[in-house]
Amino acid sequence: MSGMETQIPLPTGRGATPRDQPSAIVKYQPLEGVEDPNRYQYGGFHPVTLNAVLNDRYVVRHKLGWGRFSTVWLAVDMGEGEHYMQNVAIKVGAARNGLTQETAVLERLQEPSSIVPTNVNELIPPALSSFQIHGINGIHPCLVTSVGGATLEQAKWASSQGILRLDVVRILAAQLVTAVAHVHEKGIVHGDLTLSSVLLHLPYDVNSLTHLDIVEAYGPAMLRPVQRIDGQPLTAEAPQTCVEPIRWRPVPEEITPTGARIMLADYGESWTADSQVRCDSTVPDVYQPPEARWDPRTPMSRPSDIWTLACTLWDLVAWYPLFGTWYHGNKDITAEQNAVLGKLPRGWYSQWGRKSSYRRSRFDHENRPIDPEKYPDLEGRFETVVQRCRREMGMATMEEAEKEAFLEMLRSMLKWQPAERLTADAILRSSWMKHWALPEWDRQRMIAASFDQPSGETGEVWLEDPDFFPDWLHFPV
């Protein structure tokens, strides 16, 4: 299905007619808190505006975010008539980066699962529709999905402590690994398994929110004027203003078991493992699998996801990334990995610095850290950025048996050689998953199910912090 964009009202001189040839590159003043205005060029972003009508049915109400290849908008679907209203998320892709692959991935992921114990849509956002915008900067693929809340990265660092409760860690980890196992079962490599790709479910039915509700709860959209560096008037390629993303507030100061419900999102970097070959990794350096750095001819595949997943599971429980450094350079990150996992394979070790002063100043001839406090092993890091931080903040720590099971699971995921890493299905069968994470998730699902009432009855669900939500918001069951 394809469609044109119309504006309400249509600004004078800002039509949406695509051109055959790009105009000269225009440079814009940098802005904070929004996408780079320089992406609004031929082949780049489409200048979506608030109150625009996309594909003759979606009214844009707010911005949800942006990424390398798209902007994402909160819109009202008016496609079923004036009495029908559904809030949806619309990803508007850059003209030179099609979303066809992402749409196909999401459609495949909606197929029945032998792994997911609940509705697949609870863990994977459904692809509701797709269309195209024929705009001034080219032809832009658009993907319509359900609306998610804050990312786990945002929620974690919005907390006063930056560390999640252990019961919440277990529930989130069980869902995340289950979602990844489902993705891998369908032959898909996610490619970006970090906390920023995991969305919390909103703690209410988003379709109960009218536009006035959204303004009352989250404030009006904040606009940042776009200006050209040369001081000339804006042309149709760029919007008059960039919109700051909605701040789903309050982002919980503490994620509770009730609110620990997630969706694995962001499939813009995903691909089909059996029919496509990719040898590069787009995740941040500290989450990159080592083969992406030291053997770029090796195709990235599901084992590459497993490495990144291990780093993300560590992020759930810890205050600081497993391989984090101040400088994030390749040599620095590899030094951290070397301290945790032992000596690199022979070919990689030679590339890293078998004879280099960098390596020799940090590790002895038997590959032991010269300064163990600076380069601790896995247990040392766990004690420092998990246990000690939790004790200092008055939070529960992991007991010894659970700690050993958790670290053993991570070791099995963080193998130098991709073929030696656990599969996602095997992770679900690991001791920590079977005895701690999955049972915690099962308990929470049983508690949630206890709120269910017979058809036709309504009530109100009182969550753990009733002051967390606006006064006008209630939760019909």
Short mmCIF file of C-alpha atoms in Angstrom, two decimals:
data_model
loop_
_atom_site.label_atom_id
_atom_site.label_comp_id
_atom_site.label_asym_id
_atom_site.label_seq_id
_atom_site.Cartn_x
_atom_site.Cartn_y
_atom_site.Cartn_z
CA MET A 1 0.00 0.00 0.00
CA SER A 2 1.29 3.48 -0.77
CA GLY A 3 0.11 6.93 0.17
CA MET A 4 0.89 10.60 0.00
CA GLU A 5 1.26 12.89 2.96
CA THR A 6 -1.06 15.85 3.42
CA GLN A 7 -0.64 18.61 5.97
CA ILE A 8 -3.30 20.21 8.17
CA PRO A 9 -2.99 22.98 7.15
CA LEU A 10 -0.56 22.63 4.23
CA PRO A 11 2.19 25.26 4.67
CA THR A 12 2.55 27.56 1.69
CA GLY A 13 5.33 26.55 -0.65
CA ARG A 14 6.09 23.27 1.20
CA GLY A 15 4.63 20.64 -1.08
CA ALA A 16 5.63 16.99 -1.03
CA THR A 17 6.59 16.47 -4.64
CA PRO A 18 9.68 14.25 -5.05
CA ARG A 19 12.46 15.48 -7.33
CA ASP A 20 14.51 13.63 -9.87
CA GLN A 21 17.79 15.30 -8.90
CA PRO A 22 19.05 16.36 -5.46
CA SER A 23 19.79 20.01 -4.81
CA ALA A 24 23.00 21.27 -3.28
CA ILE A 25 23.76 20.01 0.24
CA VAL A 26 22.52 22.45 2.88
CA LYS A 27 24.08 22.68 6.34
CA TYR A 28 22.01 23.40 9.42
CA GLN A 29 22.79 24.66 12.91
CA PRO A 30 23.16 21.76 15.36
CA LEU A 31 20.36 21.17 17.86
CA GLU A 32 20.25 19.27 21.15
CA GLY A 33 17.61 16.76 22.16
CA VAL A 34 16.39 16.13 18.61
CA GLU A 35 17.61 14.46 15.43
CA ASP A 36 20.41 16.05 13.39
CA PRO A 37 18.74 18.59 11.04
CA ASN A 38 21.39 17.75 8.45
CA ARG A 39 19.55 14.45 7.90
CA TYR A 40 16.86 16.45 6.11
CA GLN A 41 18.41 16.23 2.67
CA TYR A 42 17.49 14.42 -0.51
CA GLY A 43 17.75 10.71 0.33
CA GLY A 44 17.44 11.42 4.07
CA PHE A 45 14.59 12.07 6.50
CA HIS A 46 11.14 13.23 5.51
CA PRO A 47 10.01 16.50 7.18
CA VAL A 48 7.05 15.20 9.19
CA THR A 49 5.08 17.89 11.01
CA LEU A 50 2.64 17.74 13.90
CA ASN A 51 -0.98 17.30 12.79
CA ALA A 52 0.14 15.95 9.42
CA VAL A 53 -2.11 13.23 8.00
CA LEU A 54 -0.10 10.27 6.74
CA ASN A 55 -1.55 7.83 4.22
CA ASP A 56 -4.96 9.51 4.55
CA ARG A 57 -5.57 7.91 7.98
CA TYR A 58 -2.82 8.59 10.57
CA VAL A 59 -2.85 11.97 12.34
CA VAL A 60 0.56 12.80 13.82
CA ARG A 61 0.31 13.91 17.46
CA HIS A 62 3.83 13.73 18.90
CA LYS A 63 7.30 12.35 18.31
CA LEU A 64 8.42 9.13 20.00
CA GLY A 65 12.08 9.26 18.97
CA TRP A 66 14.55 8.88 16.14
CA GLY A 67 17.40 6.68 15.04
CA ARG A 68 20.07 6.46 12.40
CA PHE A 69 17.63 5.66 9.63
CA SER A 70 14.23 6.91 10.74
CA THR A 71 12.09 9.18 12.86
CA VAL A 72 9.28 7.65 14.95
CA TRP A 73 5.96 9.36 15.62
CA LEU A 74 2.90 8.91 17.84
CA ALA A 75 -0.17 9.04 15.65
CA VAL A 76 -3.90 8.40 15.82
CA ASP A 77 -5.24 5.84 13.38
CA MET A 78 -8.56 7.14 12.05
CA GLY A 79 -8.87 4.45 9.40
CA GLU A 80 -12.04 2.80 10.69
CA GLY A 81 -14.23 5.90 10.94
CA GLU A 82 -14.78 8.84 13.25
CA HIS A 83 -15.71 6.66 16.25
CA TYR A 84 -12.61 4.51 15.92
CA MET A 85 -9.36 5.68 17.47
CA GLN A 86 -6.14 3.79 18.01
CA ASN A 87 -2.81 5.29 18.98
CA VAL A 88 0.03 3.79 16.97
CA ALA A 89 3.75 4.30 16.42
CA ILE A 90 4.84 5.16 12.87
CA LYS A 91 8.47 4.76 11.85
CA VAL A 92 9.20 7.00 8.86
CA GLY A 93 12.34 5.72 7.17
CA ALA A 94 15.00 7.70 5.38
CA ALA A 95 14.60 7.57 1.62
CA ARG A 96 17.84 5.66 1.12
CA ASN A 97 17.12 3.10 3.84
CA GLY A 98 14.12 0.95 3.17
CA LEU A 99 12.05 -0.51 6.01
CA THR A 100 10.91 -3.40 3.82
CA GLN A 101 13.30 -5.74 5.60
CA GLU A 102 12.10 -4.64 9.05
CA THR A 103 8.47 -5.10 8.02
CA ALA A 104 9.19 -8.61 6.76
CA VAL A 105 11.08 -9.43 9.97
CA LEU A 106 8.21 -8.30 12.20
CA GLU A 107 5.70 -10.22 10.13
CA ARG A 108 7.78 -13.39 10.47
CA LEU A 109 8.11 -12.85 14.22
CA GLN A 110 4.33 -12.85 14.61
CA GLU A 111 4.22 -16.49 13.57
CA PRO A 112 3.33 -18.98 16.35
CA SER A 113 6.18 -19.77 18.70
CA SER A 114 7.30 -22.99 20.35
CA ILE A 115 9.17 -20.91 22.93
CA VAL A 116 7.11 -17.90 24.00
CA PRO A 117 4.74 -18.99 26.83
CA THR A 118 2.42 -16.03 26.25
CA ASN A 119 1.04 -14.01 23.34
CA VAL A 120 3.92 -13.22 20.97
CA ASN A 121 2.70 -9.61 20.79
CA GLU A 122 3.51 -9.25 24.47
CA LEU A 123 7.22 -9.60 23.70
CA ILE A 124 7.46 -8.55 20.03
CA PRO A 125 5.69 -5.41 18.70
CA PRO A 126 3.33 -6.35 15.86
CA ALA A 127 3.64 -4.84 12.39
CA LEU A 128 0.16 -3.35 11.95
CA SER A 129 0.60 -1.82 8.52
CA SER A 130 3.08 -0.28 6.07
CA PHE A 131 2.93 2.38 3.39
CA GLN A 132 5.11 4.90 1.56
CA ILE A 133 5.42 8.66 1.59
CA HIS A 134 6.39 10.25 -1.71
CA GLY A 135 8.07 13.35 -0.35
CA ILE A 136 10.45 16.14 -1.31
CA ASN A 137 13.45 14.08 -0.15
CA GLY A 138 12.46 10.88 -1.91
CA ILE A 139 10.26 7.87 -1.31
CA HIS A 140 10.08 7.00 2.39
CA PRO A 141 8.95 3.58 3.64
CA CYS A 142 6.77 3.74 6.74
CA LEU A 143 6.03 1.04 9.31
CA VAL A 144 3.08 1.11 11.72
CA THR A 145 3.47 -0.73 15.04
CA SER A 146 2.06 -0.67 18.56
CA VAL A 147 3.19 2.00 21.01
CA GLY A 148 5.80 1.16 23.62
CA GLY A 149 6.98 3.13 26.62
CA ALA A 150 10.42 4.13 27.84
CA THR A 151 13.45 2.04 26.94
CA LEU A 152 15.07 -0.04 29.65
CA GLU A 153 18.14 2.16 29.32
CA GLN A 154 16.06 5.26 30.07
CA ALA A 155 14.22 3.57 32.93
CA LYS A 156 17.39 2.22 34.52
CA TRP A 157 19.16 5.57 34.57
CA ALA A 158 16.02 7.49 35.54
CA SER A 159 16.07 5.59 38.82
CA SER A 160 17.72 7.29 41.76
CA GLN A 161 20.24 4.49 42.06
CA GLY A 162 20.89 3.24 38.52
CA ILE A 163 20.52 -0.36 39.72
CA LEU A 164 17.46 -2.57 39.37
CA ARG A 165 15.93 -4.77 42.05
CA LEU A 166 16.99 -8.41 41.82
CA ASP A 167 13.44 -9.72 41.42
CA VAL A 168 12.95 -7.24 38.58
CA VAL A 169 16.27 -8.27 37.01
CA ARG A 170 15.13 -11.89 36.95
CA ILE A 171 11.74 -11.06 35.40
CA LEU A 172 13.26 -8.80 32.75
CA ALA A 173 16.04 -11.27 31.92
CA ALA A 174 13.57 -14.14 31.52
CA GLN A 175 11.46 -12.13 29.08
CA LEU A 176 14.45 -10.81 27.15
CA VAL A 177 16.08 -14.21 26.64
CA THR A 178 12.71 -15.72 25.71
CA ALA A 179 12.19 -12.99 23.12
CA VAL A 180 15.67 -13.54 21.67
CA ALA A 181 15.10 -17.30 21.55
CA HIS A 182 11.91 -16.67 19.58
CA VAL A 183 13.72 -14.28 17.21
CA HIS A 184 16.48 -16.83 16.61
CA GLU A 185 13.98 -19.68 16.18
CA LYS A 186 12.50 -17.73 13.28
CA GLY A 187 15.93 -17.44 11.65
CA ILE A 188 16.42 -13.76 12.45
CA VAL A 189 19.54 -12.03 13.77
CA HIS A 190 18.48 -9.00 15.79
CA GLY A 191 21.77 -7.11 15.50
CA ASP A 192 21.19 -4.52 18.25
CA LEU A 193 20.47 -6.31 21.54
CA THR A 194 21.13 -3.47 23.98
CA LEU A 195 18.89 -1.96 26.67
CA SER A 196 17.98 0.85 24.26
CA SER A 197 16.20 -1.73 22.06
CA VAL A 198 14.00 -3.00 24.90
CA LEU A 199 10.78 -1.09 25.62
CA LEU A 200 8.73 -1.19 28.78
CA HIS A 201 5.03 -1.70 28.27
CA LEU A 202 3.05 1.38 29.23
CA PRO A 203 1.20 0.71 32.51
CA TYR A 204 -2.15 1.56 30.92
CA ASP A 205 -4.04 1.12 27.67
CA VAL A 206 -2.53 3.74 25.39
CA ASN A 207 -5.74 3.78 23.34
CA SER A 208 -7.56 5.26 26.32
CA LEU A 209 -5.54 8.46 25.82
CA THR A 210 -7.00 11.25 23.73
CA HIS A 211 -4.84 14.03 22.37
CA LEU A 212 -5.96 16.25 25.27
CA ASP A 213 -5.03 13.49 27.72
CA ILE A 214 -1.54 13.31 26.25
CA VAL A 215 -1.09 17.09 26.47
CA GLU A 216 -2.36 17.12 30.06
CA ALA A 217 -0.17 14.22 31.16
CA TYR A 218 3.03 14.93 29.23
CA GLY A 219 2.78 18.56 28.18
CA PRO A 220 2.64 20.02 24.68
CA ALA A 221 5.24 19.08 22.11
CA MET A 222 8.46 21.08 22.51
CA LEU A 223 9.72 22.55 19.25
CA ARG A 224 13.26 23.59 18.31
CA PRO A 225 13.58 26.00 15.38
CA VAL A 226 15.70 24.79 12.46
CA GLN A 227 18.18 27.30 11.02
CA ARG A 228 20.58 27.11 8.13
CA ILE A 229 24.24 27.87 8.82
CA ASP A 230 24.36 30.29 5.89
CA GLY A 231 21.40 32.23 7.30
CA GLN A 232 19.26 31.67 4.20
CA PRO A 233 15.56 30.84 4.46
CA LEU A 234 14.60 27.21 4.87
CA THR A 235 13.51 25.26 1.83
CA ALA A 236 11.02 22.41 1.67
CA GLU A 237 13.62 19.71 2.41
CA ALA A 238 13.73 20.53 6.14
CA PRO A 239 10.97 21.18 8.68
CA GLN A 240 10.57 24.61 10.25
CA THR A 241 11.07 23.00 13.64
CA CYS A 242 12.33 19.69 15.06
CA VAL A 243 10.12 18.11 17.73
CA GLU A 244 11.55 16.86 21.01
CA PRO A 245 10.44 13.28 21.76
CA ILE A 246 7.64 12.77 24.25
CA ARG A 247 8.89 12.14 27.76
CA TRP A 248 6.90 9.19 29.02
CA ARG A 249 6.65 10.45 32.50
CA PRO A 250 7.03 9.71 35.00
CA VAL A 251 9.65 7.22 33.90
CA PRO A 252 9.54 4.99 36.97
CA GLU A 253 12.04 5.88 39.66
CA GLU A 254 12.03 2.18 40.38
CA ILE A 255 10.79 -0.58 38.10
CA THR A 256 8.61 -2.88 40.18
CA PRO A 257 7.67 -6.48 39.33
CA THR A 258 4.24 -5.21 38.26
CA GLY A 259 5.82 -2.87 35.72
CA ALA A 260 8.52 -5.30 34.53
CA ARG A 261 6.89 -6.07 31.18
CA ILE A 262 8.93 -5.54 28.06
CA MET A 263 8.93 -5.71 24.27
CA LEU A 264 12.05 -6.38 22.22
CA ALA A 265 11.94 -3.70 19.51
CA ASP A 266 14.23 -1.98 16.96
CA TYR A 267 14.55 -4.43 14.07
CA GLY A 268 16.09 -1.89 11.71
CA GLU A 269 19.45 -3.68 11.98
CA SER A 270 17.97 -7.20 11.77
CA TRP A 271 18.40 -9.68 8.96
CA THR A 272 17.66 -13.27 7.98
CA ALA A 273 20.55 -15.49 9.04
CA ASP A 274 20.24 -18.10 6.29
CA SER A 275 19.82 -15.82 3.30
CA GLN A 276 21.84 -12.67 4.09
CA VAL A 277 25.46 -12.12 5.01
CA ARG A 278 26.72 -9.22 7.13
CA CYS A 279 30.22 -8.85 8.45
CA ASP A 280 29.87 -5.61 10.41
CA SER A 281 28.36 -4.84 13.79
CA THR A 282 26.51 -1.61 14.51
CA VAL A 283 26.17 -1.97 18.29
CA PRO A 284 28.29 0.28 20.55
CA ASP A 285 31.90 -0.85 20.83
CA VAL A 286 31.64 -2.20 24.40
CA TYR A 287 28.86 -4.57 23.27
CA GLN A 288 30.45 -5.65 20.00
CA PRO A 289 31.37 -9.31 19.59
CA PRO A 290 35.13 -9.75 19.15
CA GLU A 291 34.84 -11.27 15.68
CA ALA A 292 33.51 -7.93 14.41
CA ARG A 293 36.76 -6.30 15.53
CA TRP A 294 39.39 -8.95 14.88
CA ASP A 295 37.98 -11.04 12.04
CA PRO A 296 35.78 -8.74 9.91
CA ARG A 297 35.49 -11.43 7.24
CA THR A 298 33.49 -13.62 9.64
CA PRO A 299 29.75 -13.12 9.05
CA MET A 300 27.76 -11.85 12.01
CA SER A 301 25.03 -14.29 12.98
CA ARG A 302 23.02 -15.51 15.95
CA PRO A 303 26.15 -16.19 18.08
CA SER A 304 27.04 -12.52 17.63
CA ASP A 305 23.66 -11.66 19.17
CA ILE A 306 24.47 -13.97 22.08
CA TRP A 307 27.65 -12.03 22.93
CA THR A 308 25.75 -8.73 22.96
CA LEU A 309 22.91 -10.32 24.93
CA ALA A 310 25.38 -11.41 27.63
CA CYS A 311 26.65 -7.83 27.95
CA THR A 312 23.05 -6.60 28.19
CA LEU A 313 22.11 -9.14 30.86
CA TRP A 314 25.11 -7.86 32.81
CA ASP A 315 23.73 -4.33 32.41
CA LEU A 316 20.46 -5.43 33.99
CA VAL A 317 22.16 -6.52 37.19
CA ALA A 318 25.18 -4.19 37.34
CA TRP A 319 25.85 -0.50 37.68
CA TYR A 320 28.58 -0.34 35.00
CA PRO A 321 29.10 -2.15 31.65
CA LEU A 322 31.05 -5.40 31.76
CA PHE A 323 33.73 -4.22 29.31
CA GLY A 324 33.30 -0.50 29.92
CA THR A 325 36.33 1.78 29.84
CA TRP A 326 36.86 5.52 30.07
CA TYR A 327 38.10 5.76 26.49
CA HIS A 328 36.20 2.99 24.64
CA GLY A 329 39.08 2.45 22.23
CA ASN A 330 39.53 -0.94 20.62
CA LYS A 331 42.71 -1.71 22.54
CA ASP A 332 41.15 -0.62 25.84
CA ILE A 333 38.01 -2.72 25.35
CA THR A 334 40.08 -5.73 24.31
CA ALA A 335 42.21 -5.34 27.44
CA GLU A 336 39.04 -5.56 29.54
CA GLN A 337 37.87 -8.62 27.62
CA ASN A 338 41.31 -10.22 27.95
CA ALA A 339 41.20 -9.74 31.73
CA VAL A 340 37.76 -11.34 31.99
CA LEU A 341 37.96 -14.13 29.43
CA GLY A 342 41.63 -14.95 29.19
CA LYS A 343 44.02 -14.81 26.26
CA LEU A 344 42.65 -14.05 22.83
CA PRO A 345 42.86 -16.72 20.11
CA ARG A 346 46.27 -16.75 18.43
CA GLY A 347 45.49 -14.70 15.32
CA TRP A 348 43.56 -12.07 17.24
CA TYR A 349 46.18 -11.91 19.97
CA SER A 350 48.84 -11.07 17.40
CA GLN A 351 46.71 -8.26 16.00
CA TRP A 352 45.97 -6.85 19.44
CA GLY A 353 49.59 -6.56 20.43
CA ARG A 354 51.64 -9.68 21.09
CA LYS A 355 54.73 -7.49 21.01
CA SER A 356 53.16 -4.09 21.69
CA SER A 357 54.13 -1.89 24.60
CA TYR A 358 50.41 -1.34 25.29
CA ARG A 359 49.84 -5.02 26.03
CA ARG A 360 53.16 -5.53 27.84
CA SER A 361 52.49 -2.59 30.15
CA ARG A 362 49.26 -4.19 31.34
CA PHE A 363 49.71 -7.97 31.18
CA ASP A 364 52.69 -10.18 31.94
CA HIS A 365 54.09 -12.91 29.69
CA GLU A 366 51.50 -15.37 31.06
CA ASN A 367 48.68 -12.92 30.26
CA ARG A 368 48.00 -12.06 33.90
CA PRO A 369 47.12 -8.42 34.69
CA ILE A 370 50.04 -6.53 36.18
CA ASP A 371 47.52 -4.51 38.18
CA PRO A 372 44.63 -6.88 39.08
CA GLU A 373 42.64 -4.05 40.67
CA LYS A 374 42.66 -2.15 37.39
CA TYR A 375 41.86 -5.24 35.33
CA PRO A 376 39.76 -7.50 37.59
CA ASP A 377 38.42 -10.86 36.48
CA LEU A 378 34.71 -11.63 36.15
CA GLU A 379 34.22 -12.36 39.85
CA GLY A 380 36.07 -9.19 40.82
CA ARG A 381 33.93 -7.05 38.56
CA PHE A 382 30.76 -8.67 39.87
CA GLU A 383 31.80 -7.91 43.44
CA THR A 384 32.60 -4.28 42.61
CA VAL A 385 29.79 -3.13 40.31
CA VAL A 386 27.04 -5.51 41.45
CA GLN A 387 27.39 -6.68 45.04
CA ARG A 388 29.26 -3.76 46.58
CA CYS A 389 27.07 -1.17 44.86
CA ARG A 390 23.95 -2.95 46.07
CA ARG A 391 25.21 -3.13 49.64
CA GLU A 392 26.09 0.57 49.63
CA MET A 393 22.60 1.42 48.37
CA GLY A 394 20.86 -0.82 50.88
CA MET A 395 19.67 -3.26 48.22
CA ALA A 396 19.65 -7.05 48.28
CA THR A 397 22.69 -8.79 46.84
CA MET A 398 22.84 -12.08 44.98
CA GLU A 399 23.39 -15.07 47.20
CA GLU A 400 26.38 -17.27 46.39
CA ALA A 401 24.49 -20.06 44.61
CA GLU A 402 22.63 -17.65 42.34
CA LYS A 403 25.79 -15.66 41.65
CA GLU A 404 27.68 -18.75 40.55
CA ALA A 405 24.83 -19.82 38.26
CA PHE A 406 24.56 -16.35 36.75
CA LEU A 407 28.30 -16.05 36.08
CA GLU A 408 28.46 -19.57 34.65
CA MET A 409 25.71 -18.64 32.21
CA LEU A 410 27.60 -15.51 31.15
CA ARG A 411 30.85 -17.44 30.67
CA SER A 412 29.04 -19.85 28.36
CA MET A 413 27.77 -16.91 26.30
CA LEU A 414 31.05 -14.98 26.19
CA LYS A 415 33.24 -17.41 24.30
CA TRP A 416 35.85 -15.99 21.95
CA GLN A 417 34.79 -18.32 19.15
CA PRO A 418 31.18 -17.80 17.99
CA ALA A 419 30.52 -21.52 17.50
CA GLU A 420 31.29 -22.20 21.19
CA ARG A 421 28.65 -19.84 22.59
CA LEU A 422 25.37 -21.08 24.00
CA THR A 423 22.31 -20.78 21.81
CA ALA A 424 19.39 -18.72 23.10
CA ASP A 425 17.39 -21.91 23.58
CA ALA A 426 20.23 -23.39 25.65
CA ILE A 427 20.39 -20.22 27.76
CA LEU A 428 16.75 -20.77 28.68
CA ARG A 429 17.78 -24.20 29.98
CA SER A 430 20.73 -22.85 32.00
CA SER A 431 20.70 -23.21 35.78
CA TRP A 432 20.16 -19.50 36.49
CA MET A 433 17.25 -19.31 34.09
CA LYS A 434 15.59 -22.51 35.32
CA HIS A 435 15.99 -21.89 39.05
CA TRP A 436 15.83 -18.10 39.38
CA ALA A 437 14.78 -16.04 36.35
CA LEU A 438 11.98 -18.10 34.79
CA PRO A 439 10.32 -18.99 38.14
CA GLU A 440 10.30 -15.29 39.09
CA TRP A 441 8.60 -14.42 35.80
CA ASP A 442 6.09 -17.26 36.28
CA ARG A 443 5.22 -15.95 39.74
CA GLN A 444 4.64 -12.46 38.42
CA ARG A 445 2.45 -13.75 35.57
CA MET A 446 0.36 -15.68 38.07
CA ILE A 447 -0.07 -12.54 40.18
CA ALA A 448 -1.09 -10.56 37.09
CA ALA A 449 -3.55 -13.29 36.11
CA SER A 450 -5.16 -13.09 39.52
CA PHE A 451 -6.40 -9.61 38.57
CA ASP A 452 -8.42 -11.07 35.70
CA GLN A 453 -12.17 -10.92 36.18
CA PRO A 454 -15.08 -12.64 34.40
CA SER A 455 -16.13 -11.13 31.07
CA GLY A 456 -18.36 -8.08 31.50
CA GLU A 457 -17.05 -7.10 34.93
CA THR A 458 -14.84 -4.09 35.38
CA GLY A 459 -12.71 -2.90 38.19
CA GLU A 460 -9.60 -0.98 38.93
CA VAL A 461 -6.06 -2.30 39.26
CA TRP A 462 -4.21 -0.53 42.03
CA LEU A 463 -0.54 -0.72 41.18
CA GLU A 464 2.22 -0.58 43.75
CA ASP A 465 2.61 3.20 43.56
CA PRO A 466 -0.76 4.89 42.92
CA ASP A 467 0.90 8.34 42.95
CA PHE A 468 2.93 7.27 39.93
CA PHE A 469 0.14 8.17 37.49
CA PRO A 470 -1.89 11.31 36.66
CA ASP A 471 -5.11 11.77 38.64
CA TRP A 472 -7.27 11.33 35.56
CA LEU A 473 -5.83 7.94 34.64
CA HIS A 474 -7.47 4.70 35.78
CA PHE A 475 -6.98 1.13 34.69
CA PRO A 476 -10.05 -0.78 33.54
CA VAL A 477 -9.61 -4.52 33.81
#
